[in-house]
PDB file of C-alpha atoms in Angstrom:
ATOM      1  CA  UNK A 250      82.973   4.900   5.258  1.00 91.00           C
ATOM      2  CA  UNK A 251      80.726   7.938   5.552  1.00 96.00           C
ATOM      3  CA  UNK A 252      79.255   9.977   8.378  1.00 96.00           C
ATOM      4  CA  UNK A 253      75.586   9.758   9.297  1.00 97.00           C
ATOM      5  CA  UNK A 254      75.415  13.439   8.379  1.00 96.00           C
ATOM      6  CA  UNK A 255      76.344  12.504   4.804  1.00 97.00           C
ATOM      7  CA  UNK A 256      73.859   9.625   4.813  1.00 96.00           C
ATOM      8  CA  UNK A 257      71.045  11.971   5.893  1.00 96.00           C
ATOM      9  CA  UNK A 258      72.027  14.647   3.365  1.00 96.00           C
ATOM     10  CA  UNK A 259      72.130  12.124   0.517  1.00 96.00           C
ATOM     11  CA  UNK A 260      68.801  10.557   1.495  1.00 95.00           C
ATOM     12  CA  UNK A 261      67.063  13.930   1.485  1.00 92.00           C
ATOM     13  CA  UNK A 262      64.362  13.160   4.022  1.00 95.00           C
ATOM     14  CA  UNK A 263      63.714  11.493   7.377  1.00 97.00           C
ATOM     15  CA  UNK A 264      65.381   8.096   7.583  1.00 97.00           C
ATOM     16  CA  UNK A 265      63.515   4.855   8.197  1.00 97.00           C
ATOM     17  CA  UNK A 266      62.444   4.558  11.829  1.00 98.00           C
ATOM     18  CA  UNK A 267      63.504   0.912  12.123  1.00 97.00           C
ATOM     19  CA  UNK A 268      66.996   1.671  10.810  1.00 97.00           C
ATOM     20  CA  UNK A 269      67.405   4.644  13.130  1.00 98.00           C
ATOM     21  CA  UNK A 270      66.274   2.544  16.103  1.00 98.00           C
ATOM     22  CA  UNK A 271      68.863  -0.122  15.198  1.00 98.00           C
ATOM     23  CA  UNK A 272      71.549   2.561  15.025  1.00 98.00           C
ATOM     24  CA  UNK A 273      70.355   3.982  18.347  1.00 98.00           C
ATOM     25  CA  UNK A 274      70.640   0.536  19.928  1.00 98.00           C
ATOM     26  CA  UNK A 275      74.180   0.183  18.574  1.00 98.00           C
ATOM     27  CA  UNK A 276      75.173   3.659  19.753  1.00 98.00           C
ATOM     28  CA  UNK A 277      73.817   2.918  23.235  1.00 98.00           C
ATOM     29  CA  UNK A 278      76.080  -0.139  23.401  1.00 97.00           C
ATOM     30  CA  UNK A 279      79.086   1.961  22.369  1.00 96.00           C
ATOM     31  CA  UNK A 280      78.261   4.665  24.927  1.00 96.00           C
ATOM     32  CA  UNK A 281      77.637   2.130  27.680  1.00 96.00           C
ATOM     33  CA  UNK A 282      81.109   0.741  27.030  1.00 94.00           C
ATOM     34  CA  UNK A 283      82.613   4.221  27.344  1.00 92.00           C
ATOM     35  CA  UNK A 284      80.628   5.056  30.482  1.00 93.00           C
ATOM     36  CA  UNK A 285      81.383   1.818  32.323  1.00 92.00           C
ATOM     37  CA  UNK A 286      85.111   1.354  31.704  1.00 85.00           C
ATOM     38  CA  UNK A 287      86.593  -0.053  34.882  1.00 80.00           C
ATOM     39  CA  UNK A 288      89.856   1.850  34.887  1.00 81.00           C
ATOM     40  CA  UNK A 289      88.607   5.261  33.769  1.00 79.00           C
ATOM     41  CA  UNK A 290      84.975   5.835  32.789  1.00 81.00           C
ATOM     42  CA  UNK A 291      84.669   8.281  29.906  1.00 88.00           C
ATOM     43  CA  UNK A 292      82.004  10.458  28.350  1.00 89.00           C
ATOM     44  CA  UNK A 293      82.127  11.085  24.612  1.00 90.00           C
ATOM     45  CA  UNK A 294      81.031  14.698  24.974  1.00 89.00           C
ATOM     46  CA  UNK A 295      80.316  15.648  21.342  1.00 91.00           C
ATOM     47  CA  UNK A 296      77.987  13.050  19.863  1.00 95.00           C
ATOM     48  CA  UNK A 297      76.437  14.257  16.607  1.00 96.00           C
ATOM     49  CA  UNK A 298      75.863  12.986  13.059  1.00 97.00           C
ATOM     50  CA  UNK A 299      79.228  14.276  11.833  1.00 95.00           C
ATOM     51  CA  UNK A 300      81.051  12.228  14.499  1.00 95.00           C
ATOM     52  CA  UNK A 301      79.380   8.892  13.694  1.00 97.00           C
ATOM     53  CA  UNK A 302      80.825   6.814  10.880  1.00 97.00           C
ATOM     54  CA  UNK A 303      78.873   4.174   8.975  1.00 97.00           C
ATOM     55  CA  UNK A 304      81.259   1.385   7.988  1.00 95.00           C
ATOM     56  CA  UNK A 305      80.942  -0.584   4.743  1.00 93.00           C
ATOM     57  CA  UNK A 306      79.541  -3.535   6.726  1.00 94.00           C
ATOM     58  CA  UNK A 307      76.775  -1.316   8.172  1.00 93.00           C
ATOM     59  CA  UNK A 308      78.255  -0.958  11.661  1.00 95.00           C
ATOM     60  CA  UNK A 309      78.767   2.357  13.401  1.00 97.00           C
ATOM     61  CA  UNK A 310      81.939   3.820  14.840  1.00 95.00           C
ATOM     62  CA  UNK A 311      82.545   7.053  16.693  1.00 94.00           C
ATOM     63  CA  UNK A 312      85.179   9.442  15.428  1.00 92.00           C
ATOM     64  CA  UNK A 313      87.963   9.511  18.015  1.00 80.00           C
ATOM     65  CA  UNK A 314      87.615  12.605  20.172  1.00 68.00           C
ATOM     66  CA  UNK A 315      90.423  15.151  20.244  1.00 57.00           C
ATOM     67  CA  UNK A 316      90.889  14.233  23.886  1.00 55.00           C
ATOM     68  CA  UNK A 317      88.923  11.820  26.026  1.00 52.00           C
ATOM     69  CA  UNK A 318      86.591  13.329  28.567  1.00 56.00           C
ATOM     70  CA  UNK A 319      87.053  11.530  31.848  1.00 50.00           C
ATOM     71  CA  UNK A 320      84.382  11.725  34.489  1.00 49.00           C
ATOM     72  CA  UNK A 321      86.898  12.932  37.062  1.00 45.00           C
ATOM     73  CA  UNK A 322      88.329  15.732  34.938  1.00 49.00           C
ATOM     74  CA  UNK A 323      87.656  19.392  35.457  1.00 51.00           C
ATOM     75  CA  UNK A 324      86.914  21.890  32.726  1.00 51.00           C
ATOM     76  CA  UNK A 325      85.043  20.697  29.646  1.00 47.00           C
ATOM     77  CA  UNK A 326      84.158  22.354  26.385  1.00 54.00           C
ATOM     78  CA  UNK A 327      80.570  22.982  25.401  1.00 60.00           C
ATOM     79  CA  UNK A 328      80.469  20.574  22.451  1.00 79.00           C
ATOM     80  CA  UNK A 329      78.210  21.323  19.491  1.00 89.00           C
ATOM     81  CA  UNK A 330      75.395  23.793  19.982  1.00 90.00           C
ATOM     82  CA  UNK A 331      72.037  22.091  19.585  1.00 93.00           C
ATOM     83  CA  UNK A 332      73.459  18.674  20.432  1.00 94.00           C
ATOM     84  CA  UNK A 333      75.122  19.686  23.718  1.00 92.00           C
ATOM     85  CA  UNK A 334      72.979  19.358  26.856  1.00 94.00           C
ATOM     86  CA  UNK A 335      72.438  22.237  29.306  1.00 93.00           C
ATOM     87  CA  UNK A 336      75.002  21.001  31.823  1.00 92.00           C
ATOM     88  CA  UNK A 337      77.821  21.185  29.279  1.00 88.00           C
ATOM     89  CA  UNK A 338      77.288  24.949  29.113  1.00 84.00           C
ATOM     90  CA  UNK A 339      78.238  24.969  32.812  1.00 85.00           C
ATOM     91  CA  UNK A 340      81.433  22.962  32.200  1.00 82.00           C
ATOM     92  CA  UNK A 341      79.842  19.802  33.601  1.00 85.00           C
ATOM     93  CA  UNK A 342      79.615  16.473  31.824  1.00 87.00           C
ATOM     94  CA  UNK A 343      78.065  13.157  32.793  1.00 90.00           C
ATOM     95  CA  UNK A 344      76.982   9.967  31.017  1.00 93.00           C
ATOM     96  CA  UNK A 345      73.522  11.561  30.846  1.00 95.00           C
ATOM     97  CA  UNK A 346      75.115  14.280  28.700  1.00 94.00           C
ATOM     98  CA  UNK A 347      75.784  11.683  26.011  1.00 96.00           C
ATOM     99  CA  UNK A 348      72.178  10.455  26.377  1.00 98.00           C
ATOM    100  CA  UNK A 349      70.966  13.976  25.550  1.00 97.00           C
ATOM    101  CA  UNK A 350      73.242  14.190  22.508  1.00 97.00           C
ATOM    102  CA  UNK A 351      72.050  10.764  21.352  1.00 98.00           C
ATOM    103  CA  UNK A 352      68.460  11.969  21.628  1.00 98.00           C
ATOM    104  CA  UNK A 353      69.358  15.009  19.490  1.00 98.00           C
ATOM    105  CA  UNK A 354      71.073  12.707  16.987  1.00 98.00           C
ATOM    106  CA  UNK A 355      68.043  10.411  16.653  1.00 98.00           C
ATOM    107  CA  UNK A 356      65.766  13.460  16.433  1.00 98.00           C
ATOM    108  CA  UNK A 357      67.845  14.846  13.551  1.00 98.00           C
ATOM    109  CA  UNK A 358      67.834  11.519  11.659  1.00 98.00           C
ATOM    110  CA  UNK A 359      64.079  11.045  12.021  1.00 98.00           C
ATOM    111  CA  UNK A 360      62.957  14.628  11.331  1.00 98.00           C
ATOM    112  CA  UNK A 361      65.795  16.170   9.263  1.00 97.00           C
ATOM    113  CA  UNK A 362      65.463  19.162  11.610  1.00 96.00           C
ATOM    114  CA  UNK A 363      69.065  20.131  12.363  1.00 96.00           C
ATOM    115  CA  UNK A 364      69.488  20.943  16.089  1.00 96.00           C
ATOM    116  CA  UNK A 365      72.418  23.268  15.267  1.00 94.00           C
ATOM    117  CA  UNK A 366      70.018  25.610  13.469  1.00 94.00           C
ATOM    118  CA  UNK A 367      67.502  25.872  16.302  1.00 93.00           C
ATOM    119  CA  UNK A 368      67.462  27.613  19.667  1.00 90.00           C
ATOM    120  CA  UNK A 369      69.224  25.292  22.131  1.00 89.00           C
ATOM    121  CA  UNK A 370      66.955  23.192  24.365  1.00 93.00           C
ATOM    122  CA  UNK A 371      63.829  23.914  22.299  1.00 94.00           C
ATOM    123  CA  UNK A 372      63.052  20.378  21.061  1.00 96.00           C
ATOM    124  CA  UNK A 373      59.765  20.372  23.014  1.00 95.00           C
ATOM    125  CA  UNK A 374      58.573  23.169  20.699  1.00 95.00           C
ATOM    126  CA  UNK A 375      59.048  20.926  17.634  1.00 95.00           C
ATOM    127  CA  UNK A 376      57.969  17.462  18.683  1.00 97.00           C
ATOM    128  CA  UNK A 377      59.273  14.758  16.348  1.00 98.00           C
ATOM    129  CA  UNK A 378      55.837  13.522  15.239  1.00 98.00           C
ATOM    130  CA  UNK A 379      54.833  17.026  14.148  1.00 97.00           C
ATOM    131  CA  UNK A 380      57.794  16.994  11.772  1.00 97.00           C
ATOM    132  CA  UNK A 381      57.449  13.318  10.827  1.00 97.00           C
ATOM    133  CA  UNK A 382      53.861  12.070  11.316  1.00 97.00           C
ATOM    134  CA  UNK A 383      54.908   8.522  10.316  1.00 96.00           C
ATOM    135  CA  UNK A 384      57.003   8.243  13.476  1.00 97.00           C
ATOM    136  CA  UNK A 385      55.626   6.055  16.269  1.00 98.00           C
ATOM    137  CA  UNK A 386      54.528   7.625  19.550  1.00 98.00           C
ATOM    138  CA  UNK A 387      56.823   5.213  21.386  1.00 98.00           C
ATOM    139  CA  UNK A 388      59.925   6.384  19.519  1.00 98.00           C
ATOM    140  CA  UNK A 389      58.947  10.019  20.032  1.00 98.00           C
ATOM    141  CA  UNK A 390      58.619   9.403  23.791  1.00 98.00           C
ATOM    142  CA  UNK A 391      62.074   7.786  23.938  1.00 98.00           C
ATOM    143  CA  UNK A 392      63.675  10.701  22.096  1.00 98.00           C
ATOM    144  CA  UNK A 393      61.949  13.310  24.243  1.00 98.00           C
ATOM    145  CA  UNK A 394      62.956  11.549  27.472  1.00 98.00           C
ATOM    146  CA  UNK A 395      66.583  11.520  26.271  1.00 98.00           C
ATOM    147  CA  UNK A 396      66.245  15.244  25.513  1.00 98.00           C
ATOM    148  CA  UNK A 397      64.921  16.183  28.950  1.00 97.00           C
ATOM    149  CA  UNK A 398      66.444  19.439  30.183  1.00 97.00           C
ATOM    150  CA  UNK A 399      67.085  17.988  33.624  1.00 96.00           C
ATOM    151  CA  UNK A 400      69.533  15.082  33.963  1.00 96.00           C
ATOM    152  CA  UNK A 401      67.230  13.438  36.513  1.00 97.00           C
ATOM    153  CA  UNK A 402      64.493  13.128  33.870  1.00 98.00           C
ATOM    154  CA  UNK A 403      66.704  11.418  31.270  1.00 98.00           C
ATOM    155  CA  UNK A 404      67.535   7.729  31.064  1.00 98.00           C
ATOM    156  CA  UNK A 405      69.814   6.739  33.954  1.00 96.00           C
ATOM    157  CA  UNK A 406      72.188   4.946  31.566  1.00 96.00           C
ATOM    158  CA  UNK A 407      72.774   4.158  27.917  1.00 98.00           C
ATOM    159  CA  UNK A 408      71.769   0.593  28.736  1.00 98.00           C
ATOM    160  CA  UNK A 409      68.370   1.760  30.032  1.00 98.00           C
ATOM    161  CA  UNK A 410      67.793   3.768  26.859  1.00 98.00           C
ATOM    162  CA  UNK A 411      68.908   0.804  24.757  1.00 98.00           C
ATOM    163  CA  UNK A 412      66.271  -1.384  26.430  1.00 98.00           C
ATOM    164  CA  UNK A 413      63.540   1.077  25.444  1.00 98.00           C
ATOM    165  CA  UNK A 414      64.848   1.362  21.878  1.00 98.00           C
ATOM    166  CA  UNK A 415      64.760  -2.437  21.558  1.00 98.00           C
ATOM    167  CA  UNK A 416      61.134  -2.486  22.739  1.00 98.00           C
ATOM    168  CA  UNK A 417      60.221   0.221  20.203  1.00 98.00           C
ATOM    169  CA  UNK A 418      61.937  -1.711  17.407  1.00 97.00           C
ATOM    170  CA  UNK A 419      60.092  -4.899  18.351  1.00 97.00           C
ATOM    171  CA  UNK A 420      56.778  -3.027  18.366  1.00 96.00           C
ATOM    172  CA  UNK A 421      57.438  -1.735  14.842  1.00 92.00           C
ATOM    173  CA  UNK A 422      57.489  -5.356  13.673  1.00 76.00           C
ATOM    174  CA  UNK A 423      53.907  -5.942  14.791  1.00 73.00           C
TER     175      UNK A 423
END
């Protein structure tokens, strides 16, 4: 088992768009499960390459958080700079916070541009296709919507983002 951070480092360049879309689809399913738990909905709160494990069978798993972040809880930590959305800097966390971090994760995999090394919330200054011209416009649009500064402009759920990632993957096949 290795982290996606290790996978990216070993590859040495942007990863294949189709593979990253498949991982994004899988991560959306994992996040949707967290966000929709009947007894106590949770938010992951620190999604990033170093917290995603690639199993020997090719499936993804999230590293267990130090403590779960429940939607009803109070104070939160910021998470990882570059991956953490604006609201986490105000001690607020929502399912849309994980959507932002997933967008930053996909951005990193497809561009090799590490969000931790950039000014927070500046993705719009380095659009994915400028860094990786082989990337489809559809995938870029999905990533940038996930990275919207305002929660209201992001996907309303991981399931909604997953639907768009599936469409983008299908369009790559044609």
